[in-house]
mmCIF file of C-alpha atoms in Angstrom:
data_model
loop_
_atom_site.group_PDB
_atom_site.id
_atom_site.type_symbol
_atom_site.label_atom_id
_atom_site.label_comp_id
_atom_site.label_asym_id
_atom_site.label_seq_id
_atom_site.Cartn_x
_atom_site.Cartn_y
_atom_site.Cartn_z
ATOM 1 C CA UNK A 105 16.852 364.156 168.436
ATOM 2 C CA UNK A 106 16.307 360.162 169.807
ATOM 3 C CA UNK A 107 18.260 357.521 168.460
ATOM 4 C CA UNK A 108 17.117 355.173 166.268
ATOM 5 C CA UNK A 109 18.511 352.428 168.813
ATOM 6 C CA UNK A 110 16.635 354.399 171.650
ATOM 7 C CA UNK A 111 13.350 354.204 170.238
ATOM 8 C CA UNK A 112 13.059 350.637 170.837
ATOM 9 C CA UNK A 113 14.867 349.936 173.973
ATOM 10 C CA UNK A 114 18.168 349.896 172.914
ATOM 11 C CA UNK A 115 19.481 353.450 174.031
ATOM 12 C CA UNK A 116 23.383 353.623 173.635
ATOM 13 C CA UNK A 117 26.149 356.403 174.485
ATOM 14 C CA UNK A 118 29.400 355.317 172.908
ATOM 15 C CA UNK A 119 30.849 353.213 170.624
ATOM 16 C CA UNK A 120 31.630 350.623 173.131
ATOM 17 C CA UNK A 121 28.153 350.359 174.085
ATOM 18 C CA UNK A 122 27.559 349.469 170.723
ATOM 19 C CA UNK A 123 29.997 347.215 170.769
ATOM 20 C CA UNK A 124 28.703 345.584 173.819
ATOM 21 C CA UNK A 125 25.255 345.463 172.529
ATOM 22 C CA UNK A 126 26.221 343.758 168.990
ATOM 23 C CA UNK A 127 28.044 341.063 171.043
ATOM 24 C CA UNK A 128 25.717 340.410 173.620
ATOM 25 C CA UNK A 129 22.909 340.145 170.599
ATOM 26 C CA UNK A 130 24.660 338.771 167.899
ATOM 27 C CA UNK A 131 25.146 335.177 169.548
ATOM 28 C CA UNK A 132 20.939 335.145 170.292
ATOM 29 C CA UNK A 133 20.346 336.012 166.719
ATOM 30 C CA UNK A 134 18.365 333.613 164.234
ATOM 31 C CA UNK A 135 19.957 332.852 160.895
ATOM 32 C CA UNK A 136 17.155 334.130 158.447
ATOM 33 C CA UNK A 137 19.184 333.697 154.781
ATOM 34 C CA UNK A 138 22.402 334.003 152.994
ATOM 35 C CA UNK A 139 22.887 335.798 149.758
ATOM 36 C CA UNK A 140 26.127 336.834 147.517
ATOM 37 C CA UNK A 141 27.946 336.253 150.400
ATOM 38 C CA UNK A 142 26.002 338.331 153.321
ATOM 39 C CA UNK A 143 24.484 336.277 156.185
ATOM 40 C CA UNK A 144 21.515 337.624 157.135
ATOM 41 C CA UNK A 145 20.373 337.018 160.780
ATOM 42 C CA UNK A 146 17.827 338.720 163.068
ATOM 43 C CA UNK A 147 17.481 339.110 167.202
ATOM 44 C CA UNK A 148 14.039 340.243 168.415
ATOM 45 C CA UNK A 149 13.550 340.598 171.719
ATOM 46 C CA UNK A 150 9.924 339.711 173.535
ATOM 47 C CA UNK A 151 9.015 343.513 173.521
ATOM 48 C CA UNK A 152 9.109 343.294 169.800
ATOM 49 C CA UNK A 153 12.380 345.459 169.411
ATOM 50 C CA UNK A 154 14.560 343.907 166.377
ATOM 51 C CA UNK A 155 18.006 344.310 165.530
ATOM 52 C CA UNK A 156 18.824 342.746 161.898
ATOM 53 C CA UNK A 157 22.339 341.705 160.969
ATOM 54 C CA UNK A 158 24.546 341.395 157.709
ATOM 55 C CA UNK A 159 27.446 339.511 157.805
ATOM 56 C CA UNK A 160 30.523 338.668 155.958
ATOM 57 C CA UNK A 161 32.912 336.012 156.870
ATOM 58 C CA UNK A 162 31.554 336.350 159.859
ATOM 59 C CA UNK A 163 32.428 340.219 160.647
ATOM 60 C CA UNK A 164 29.065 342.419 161.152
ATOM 61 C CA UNK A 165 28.968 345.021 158.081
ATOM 62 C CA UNK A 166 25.683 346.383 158.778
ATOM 63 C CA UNK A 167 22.698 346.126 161.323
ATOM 64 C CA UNK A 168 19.127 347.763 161.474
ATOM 65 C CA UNK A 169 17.047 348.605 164.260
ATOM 66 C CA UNK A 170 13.106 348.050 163.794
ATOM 67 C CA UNK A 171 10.146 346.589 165.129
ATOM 68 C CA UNK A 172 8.099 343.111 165.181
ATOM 69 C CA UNK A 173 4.618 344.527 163.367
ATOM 70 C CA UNK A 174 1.613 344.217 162.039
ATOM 71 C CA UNK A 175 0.873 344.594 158.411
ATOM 72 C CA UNK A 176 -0.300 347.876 157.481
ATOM 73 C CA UNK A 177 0.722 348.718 154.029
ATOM 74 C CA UNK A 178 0.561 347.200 150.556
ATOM 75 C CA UNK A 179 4.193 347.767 148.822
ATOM 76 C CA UNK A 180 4.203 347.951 144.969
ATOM 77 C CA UNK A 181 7.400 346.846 143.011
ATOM 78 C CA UNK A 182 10.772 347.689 145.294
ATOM 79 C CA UNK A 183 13.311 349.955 143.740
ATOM 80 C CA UNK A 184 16.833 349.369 145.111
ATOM 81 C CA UNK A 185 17.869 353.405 145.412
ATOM 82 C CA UNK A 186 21.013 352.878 147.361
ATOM 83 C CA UNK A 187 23.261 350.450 149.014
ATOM 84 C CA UNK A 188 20.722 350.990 152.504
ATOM 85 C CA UNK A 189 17.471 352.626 151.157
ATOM 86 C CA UNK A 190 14.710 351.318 149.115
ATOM 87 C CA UNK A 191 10.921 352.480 147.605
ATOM 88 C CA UNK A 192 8.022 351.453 147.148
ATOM 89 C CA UNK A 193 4.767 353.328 146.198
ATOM 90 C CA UNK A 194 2.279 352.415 148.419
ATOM 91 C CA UNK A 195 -1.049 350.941 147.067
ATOM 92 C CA UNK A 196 -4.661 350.697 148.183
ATOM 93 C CA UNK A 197 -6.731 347.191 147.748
ATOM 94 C CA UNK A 198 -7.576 347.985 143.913
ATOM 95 C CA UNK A 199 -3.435 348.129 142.783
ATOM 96 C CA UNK A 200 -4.088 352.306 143.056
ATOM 97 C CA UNK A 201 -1.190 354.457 144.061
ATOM 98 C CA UNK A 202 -1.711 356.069 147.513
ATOM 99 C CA UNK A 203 1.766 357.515 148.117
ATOM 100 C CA UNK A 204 5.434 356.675 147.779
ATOM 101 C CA UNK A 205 7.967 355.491 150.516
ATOM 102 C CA UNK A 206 11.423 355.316 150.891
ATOM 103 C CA UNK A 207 12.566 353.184 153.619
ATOM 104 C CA UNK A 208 15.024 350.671 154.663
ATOM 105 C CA UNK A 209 14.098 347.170 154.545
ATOM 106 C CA UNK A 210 14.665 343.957 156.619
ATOM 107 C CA UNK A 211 15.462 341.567 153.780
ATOM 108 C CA UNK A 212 17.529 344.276 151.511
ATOM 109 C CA UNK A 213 20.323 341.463 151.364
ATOM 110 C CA UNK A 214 18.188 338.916 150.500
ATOM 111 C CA UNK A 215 16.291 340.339 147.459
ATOM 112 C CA UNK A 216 14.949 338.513 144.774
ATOM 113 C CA UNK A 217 12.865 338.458 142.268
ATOM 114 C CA UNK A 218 9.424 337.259 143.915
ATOM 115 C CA UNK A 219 10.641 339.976 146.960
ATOM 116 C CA UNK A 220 11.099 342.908 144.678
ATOM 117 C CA UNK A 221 7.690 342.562 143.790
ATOM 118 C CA UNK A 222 6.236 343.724 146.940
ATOM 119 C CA UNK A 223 3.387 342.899 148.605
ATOM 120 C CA UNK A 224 1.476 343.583 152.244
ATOM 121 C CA UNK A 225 4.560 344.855 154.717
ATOM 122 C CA UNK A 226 4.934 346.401 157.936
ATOM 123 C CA UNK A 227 6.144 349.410 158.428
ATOM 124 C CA UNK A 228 7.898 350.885 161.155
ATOM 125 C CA UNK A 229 8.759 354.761 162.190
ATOM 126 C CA UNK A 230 11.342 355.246 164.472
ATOM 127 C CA UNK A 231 10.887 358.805 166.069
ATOM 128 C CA UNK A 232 13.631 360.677 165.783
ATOM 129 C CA UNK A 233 11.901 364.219 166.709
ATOM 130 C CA UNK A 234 7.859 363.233 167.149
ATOM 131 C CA UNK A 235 5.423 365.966 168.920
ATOM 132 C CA UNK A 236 2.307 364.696 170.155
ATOM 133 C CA UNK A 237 -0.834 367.142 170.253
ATOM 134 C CA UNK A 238 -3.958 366.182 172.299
ATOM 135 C CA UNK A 239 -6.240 366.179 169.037
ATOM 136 C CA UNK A 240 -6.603 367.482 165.016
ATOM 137 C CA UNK A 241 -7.716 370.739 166.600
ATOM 138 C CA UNK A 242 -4.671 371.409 168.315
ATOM 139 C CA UNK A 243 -2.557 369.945 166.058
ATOM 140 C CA UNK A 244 -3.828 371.995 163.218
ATOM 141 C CA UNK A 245 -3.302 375.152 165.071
ATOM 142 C CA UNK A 246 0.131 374.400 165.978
ATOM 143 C CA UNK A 247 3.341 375.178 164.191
ATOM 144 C CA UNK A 248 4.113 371.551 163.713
ATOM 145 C CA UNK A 249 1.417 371.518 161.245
ATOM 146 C CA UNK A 250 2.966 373.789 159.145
ATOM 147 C CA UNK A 251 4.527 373.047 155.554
ATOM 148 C CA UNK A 252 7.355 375.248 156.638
ATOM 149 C CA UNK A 253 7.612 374.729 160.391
ATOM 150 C CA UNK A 254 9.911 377.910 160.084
ATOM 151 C CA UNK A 255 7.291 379.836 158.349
ATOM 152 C CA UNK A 256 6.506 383.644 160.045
ATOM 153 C CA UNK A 257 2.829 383.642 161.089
ATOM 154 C CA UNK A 258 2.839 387.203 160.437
ATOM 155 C CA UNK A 259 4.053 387.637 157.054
ATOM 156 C CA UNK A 260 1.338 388.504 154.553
ATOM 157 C CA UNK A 261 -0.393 386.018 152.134
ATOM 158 C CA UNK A 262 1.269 385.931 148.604
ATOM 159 C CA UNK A 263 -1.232 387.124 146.148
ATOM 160 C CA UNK A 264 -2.278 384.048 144.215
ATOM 161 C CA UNK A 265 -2.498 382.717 147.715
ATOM 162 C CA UNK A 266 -5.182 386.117 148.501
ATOM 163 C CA UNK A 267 -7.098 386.258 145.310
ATOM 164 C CA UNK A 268 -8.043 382.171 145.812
ATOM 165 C CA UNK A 269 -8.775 382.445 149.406
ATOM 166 C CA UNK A 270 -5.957 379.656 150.362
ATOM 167 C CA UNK A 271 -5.251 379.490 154.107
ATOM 168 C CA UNK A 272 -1.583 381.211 154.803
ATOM 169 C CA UNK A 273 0.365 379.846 155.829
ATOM 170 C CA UNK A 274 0.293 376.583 154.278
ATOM 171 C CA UNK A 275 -0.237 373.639 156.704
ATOM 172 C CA UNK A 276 -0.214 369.852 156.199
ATOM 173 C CA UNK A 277 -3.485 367.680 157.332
ATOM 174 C CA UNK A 278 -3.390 365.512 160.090
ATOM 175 C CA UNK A 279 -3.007 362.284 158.157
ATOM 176 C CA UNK A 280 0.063 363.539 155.770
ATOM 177 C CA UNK A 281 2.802 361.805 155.002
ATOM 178 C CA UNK A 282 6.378 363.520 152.705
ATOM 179 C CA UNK A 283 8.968 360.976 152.070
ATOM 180 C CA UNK A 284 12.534 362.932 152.297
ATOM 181 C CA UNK A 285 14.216 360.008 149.930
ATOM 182 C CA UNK A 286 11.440 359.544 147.186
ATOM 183 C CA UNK A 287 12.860 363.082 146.201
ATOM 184 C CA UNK A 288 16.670 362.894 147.110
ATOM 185 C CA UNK A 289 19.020 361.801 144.378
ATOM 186 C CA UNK A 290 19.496 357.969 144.305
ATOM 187 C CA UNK A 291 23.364 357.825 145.659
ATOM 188 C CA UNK A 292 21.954 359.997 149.050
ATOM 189 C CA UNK A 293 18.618 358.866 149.388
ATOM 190 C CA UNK A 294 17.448 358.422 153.474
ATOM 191 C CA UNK A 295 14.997 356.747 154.915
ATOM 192 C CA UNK A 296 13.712 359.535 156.954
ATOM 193 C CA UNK A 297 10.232 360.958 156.362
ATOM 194 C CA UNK A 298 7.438 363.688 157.766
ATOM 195 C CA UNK A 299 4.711 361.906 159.413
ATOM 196 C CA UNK A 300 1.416 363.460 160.667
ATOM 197 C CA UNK A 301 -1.358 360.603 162.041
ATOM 198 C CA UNK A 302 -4.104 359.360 164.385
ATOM 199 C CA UNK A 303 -3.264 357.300 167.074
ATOM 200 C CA UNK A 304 -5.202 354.322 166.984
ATOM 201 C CA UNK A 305 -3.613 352.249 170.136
ATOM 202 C CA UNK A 306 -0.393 352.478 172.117
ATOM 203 C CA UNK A 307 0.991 350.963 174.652
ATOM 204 C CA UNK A 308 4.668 351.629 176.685
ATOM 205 C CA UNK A 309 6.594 348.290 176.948
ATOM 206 C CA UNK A 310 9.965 347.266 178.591
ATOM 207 C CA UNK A 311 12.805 345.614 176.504
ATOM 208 C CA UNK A 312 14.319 342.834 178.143
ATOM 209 C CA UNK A 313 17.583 342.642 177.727
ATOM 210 C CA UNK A 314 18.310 346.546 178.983
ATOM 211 C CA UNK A 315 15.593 346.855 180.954
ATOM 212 C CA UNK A 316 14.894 350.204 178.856
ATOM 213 C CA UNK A 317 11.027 351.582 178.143
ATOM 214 C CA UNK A 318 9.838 352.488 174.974
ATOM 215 C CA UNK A 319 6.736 353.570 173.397
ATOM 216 C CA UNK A 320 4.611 351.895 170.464
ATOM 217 C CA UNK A 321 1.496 353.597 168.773
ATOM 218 C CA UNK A 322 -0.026 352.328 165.857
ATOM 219 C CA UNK A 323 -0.944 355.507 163.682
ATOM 220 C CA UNK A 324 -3.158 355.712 160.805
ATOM 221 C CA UNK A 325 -1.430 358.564 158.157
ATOM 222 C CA UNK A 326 -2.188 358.620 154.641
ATOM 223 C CA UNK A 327 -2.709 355.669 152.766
ATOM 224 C CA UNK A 328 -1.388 352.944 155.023
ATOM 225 C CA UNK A 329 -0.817 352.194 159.007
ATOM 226 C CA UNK A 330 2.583 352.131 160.955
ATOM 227 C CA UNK A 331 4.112 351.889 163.871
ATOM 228 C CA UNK A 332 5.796 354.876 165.639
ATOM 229 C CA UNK A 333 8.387 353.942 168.249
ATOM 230 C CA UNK A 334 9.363 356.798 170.781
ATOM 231 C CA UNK A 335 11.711 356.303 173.816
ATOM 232 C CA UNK A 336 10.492 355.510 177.273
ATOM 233 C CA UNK A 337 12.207 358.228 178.847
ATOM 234 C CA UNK A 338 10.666 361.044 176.779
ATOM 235 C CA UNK A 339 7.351 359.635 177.180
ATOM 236 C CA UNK A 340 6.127 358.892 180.410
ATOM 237 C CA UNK A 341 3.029 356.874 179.134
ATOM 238 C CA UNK A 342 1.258 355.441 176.292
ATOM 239 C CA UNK A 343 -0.761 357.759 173.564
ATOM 240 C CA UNK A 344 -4.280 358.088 173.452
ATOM 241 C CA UNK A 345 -6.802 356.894 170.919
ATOM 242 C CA UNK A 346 -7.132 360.228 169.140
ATOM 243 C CA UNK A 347 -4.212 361.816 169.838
ATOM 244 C CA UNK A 348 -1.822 362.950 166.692
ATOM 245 C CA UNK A 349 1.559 362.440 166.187
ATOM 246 C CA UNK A 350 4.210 364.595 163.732
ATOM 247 C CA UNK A 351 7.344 364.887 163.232
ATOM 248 C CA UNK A 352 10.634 363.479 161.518
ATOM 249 C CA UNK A 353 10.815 359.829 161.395
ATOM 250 C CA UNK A 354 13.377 357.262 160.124
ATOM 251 C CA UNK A 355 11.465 354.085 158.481
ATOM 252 C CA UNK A 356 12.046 350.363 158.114
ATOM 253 C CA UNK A 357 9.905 347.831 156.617
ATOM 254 C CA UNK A 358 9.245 344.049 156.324
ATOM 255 C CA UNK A 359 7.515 342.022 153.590
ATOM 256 C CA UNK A 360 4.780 340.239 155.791
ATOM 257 C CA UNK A 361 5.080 336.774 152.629
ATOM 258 C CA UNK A 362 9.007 336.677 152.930
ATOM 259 C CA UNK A 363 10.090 332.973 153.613
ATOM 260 C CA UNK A 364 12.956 332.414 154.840
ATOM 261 C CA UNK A 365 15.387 329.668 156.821
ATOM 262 C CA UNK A 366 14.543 331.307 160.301
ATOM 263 C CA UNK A 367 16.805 329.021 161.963
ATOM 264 C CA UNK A 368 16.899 330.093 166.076
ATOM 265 C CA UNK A 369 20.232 330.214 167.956
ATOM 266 C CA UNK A 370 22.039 326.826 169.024
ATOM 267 C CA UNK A 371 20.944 324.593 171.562
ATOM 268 C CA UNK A 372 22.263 325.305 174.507
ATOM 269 C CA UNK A 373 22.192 328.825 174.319
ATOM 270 C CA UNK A 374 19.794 330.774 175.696
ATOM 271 C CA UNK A 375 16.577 332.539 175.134
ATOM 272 C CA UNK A 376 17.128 335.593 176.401
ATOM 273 C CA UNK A 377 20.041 336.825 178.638
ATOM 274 C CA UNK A 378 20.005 340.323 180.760
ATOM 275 C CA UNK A 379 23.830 341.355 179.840
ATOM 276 C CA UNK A 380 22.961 345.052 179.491
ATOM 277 C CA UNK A 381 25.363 347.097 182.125
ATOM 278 C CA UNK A 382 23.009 350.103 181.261
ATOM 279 C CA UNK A 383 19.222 350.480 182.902
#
């Protein structure tokens, strides 16, 4: 299963190399708010890749890996569910409930009460264990597609399942979209979710500061459009217009209105700096 670090560039292998990479980031961060005590500052590298910080007293508590995106969702009201994870359902243009999210979010440490109201947002998949499948026709006749990826092909079709002519075994569409922490008790709550889309655009791009490739695609699923980051080494190109993606995900997201001090790094430091020991 990738990293959530790998998926945009940021591939580590021990806790020194995380280390290394907080250090080397940390100082080309921009302050973006302070709040009960937690600094909140953000890095994003020209590739897009993000790494957002929360600090106390200057120590780093807590950091997220995501994405500079579009917009592609319309958050309703955000529920705090944990001390990481948030949701949101997800609304069309009329205020109508699409589908439900839980996620974690960019400015978690700097909610208020105009922020908890939601609003357009980008959100980002990281792909933890994504599949790709050429088109819906493949993709529907492949296990991935399944409800229960584990299901036996073979096994006879329950009887209420017989007598109404439902397909057996179940399978998901190729826009779907299941939320693992919408259902989860508050207190253990994830951000991880199944995500089946269409691949609208991709393209493979290079991060910077390690020199590491990753993939973006932006994927149309149910009720909104996201990102999907994969790592460069797993995929040796960009997706295709068409093509489907599925598979576990772990997502962020960022409330496209948020204002916020966005102060960039000292002067006299620099823009970007290749420190990485790692290509």
């Amino acid at each position: 299963m990738a990293s959530n670090l790998a998926c945009v560039g940021l591939a580590i292998s021990s806790n020194e190399e995380l280390q290394e990479l907080i250090s080397g980031v940390l100082p080309l961060s921009a302050r973006v708010g302070e709040q009960n005590g937690l600094e909140v500052r953000r890095w994003q590298d020209e590739s897009g890749a993000r790494l957002v910080f929360g600090l106390r007293a200057g120590a780093v508590v807590e950091f997220l890996p995501s994405l500079a995106a579009a917009p592609g969702a319309i958050l309703g009201p955000i529920v705090v569910l944990n001390d990481e994870v948030s949701s949101a359902a997800i609304l069309d243009d009329q205020g109508e409930q699409l589908t439900s999210a839980a996620f974690e979010l960019e400015e978690r440490g700097l909610l208020n009460e105009a922020l908890r109201a939601g609003g357009p947002a980008a959100v980002v998949a990281l792909g933890q264990a994504v599949t790709v499948h050429e088109d819906t026709a493949q993709f529907e006749i492949s296990r991935d597609s399944l409800l229960d990826p584990s299901a036996d092909l073979d096994a006879p079709a329950p009887p209420h399942y017989a007598e109404r002519g439902l397909k057996w075994p179940p399978r998901m569409a190729s826009e779907s979209f299941f939320s693992n922490g919408v259902f989860q008790q508050s207190e253990a709550a994830e951000a991880t979710a199944r995500l089946n889309g269409v691949v609208l655009r991709s393209d493979r791009r290079v991060n910077s500061v390690t020199g590491q490739p990753f993939v973006v695609a932006r994927v149309r699923t149910v009720g909104f459009e996201v990102d999907v980051c994969l790592p460069g080494a797993e995929n040796a190109a960009a997706l295709r217009p068409g093509q489907i993606v599925a598979g576990r995900v772990f997502l962020t997201a960022s409330l496209a209105g948020a204002q916020f001090e966005s102060q960039p790094p000292a002067a006299g430091e620099p823009a970007k700096q290749r420190w990485w020991r790692r290509a």
